[in-house]
C-alpha cells in the first residue's frame, strides 16, 4: 500500500499478538513480523493477557516505539 501511494511513508504499523485466531505471542513470531516490515516504518506492538508485559519488553529490545498506559484506582 505504501508502494502504491495509498499510505504515506513512513507508515505507523501496530502489531498485535495473542488474540484468538491470530499470531501467538512468542519471540519467533514477533521477529518474523518485524523482519517483514518496510525499512522506514515506525512500529509498535502489543499482546493480550499474561503476555502483555513480556511482549512490551521484547518489543523494546527489537526497537519498537513503545508507550505504556496504566490505570490506578484508589478506594
C-alpha positions as a printed Julia matrix, in Angstrom:
75×3 Matrix{Float64}:
   0.0     0.0    0.0
   2.94    2.31   0.65
   4.49    1.45  -2.72
   1.15    2.14  -4.42
   0.91    5.56  -2.76
  -2.15    4.65  -0.68
  -0.28    5.27   2.59
   2.31    7.94   3.24
   5.78    6.88   4.31
   6.9     6.43   6.96
   3.9     4.35   7.96
   2.96    3.64  11.58
   2.27   -0.07  11.93
   0.74   -1.71  15.01
   1.38   -5.43  15.53
  -0.98   -7.44  17.73
  -0.39  -10.93  19.11
  -2.0   -13.41  21.42
  -5.53  -12.88  20.17
  -7.82  -15.74  19.18
  -7.13  -16.92  15.61
  -4.13  -14.57  15.42
  -0.39  -14.79  15.8
   0.82  -16.46  19.0
   2.66  -14.18  21.44
   6.2   -15.5   21.17
   9.57  -14.11  20.13
   9.79  -16.04  16.87
   6.55  -14.61  15.57
   7.28  -11.0   16.52
  10.71  -11.27  14.91
   9.19  -12.64  11.69
   6.63   -9.82  11.62
   9.26   -7.14  12.27
  11.54   -8.54   9.56
   8.66   -8.27   7.06
   8.02   -4.57   7.78
   9.18   -1.8    5.43
  12.6    -0.45   6.46
  11.41    3.11   7.04
   8.24    2.37   9.02
   7.54    3.19  12.66
   6.09    0.25  14.53
   4.79   -0.8   17.89
   3.25   -3.98  19.19
   1.17   -5.42  21.94
  -0.08   -8.73  23.25
  -3.05   -9.53  25.44
  -3.47  -11.24  28.78
  -0.49  -12.66  30.68
   1.9   -11.96  27.79
   1.32   -8.19  27.89
   4.39   -7.13  29.88
   6.84   -9.72  28.47
   5.72   -8.65  24.99
   6.4    -4.98  25.69
   9.88   -5.87  26.96
  10.61   -7.92  23.85
   9.31   -5.16  21.6
  11.64   -2.64  23.24
  14.59   -4.98  22.61
  13.59   -5.08  18.94
  13.47   -1.24  18.76
   9.71   -0.72  18.75
   8.11    2.6   19.51
   6.59    1.83  22.9
   4.19    3.51  25.23
   2.63    2.17  28.36
  -0.69    3.07  29.87
  -1.75    2.1   33.33
  -4.87    2.78  35.32
  -4.81    3.1   39.06
  -7.79    3.25  41.32
  -7.98    4.34  44.9
 -10.5     3.26  47.48
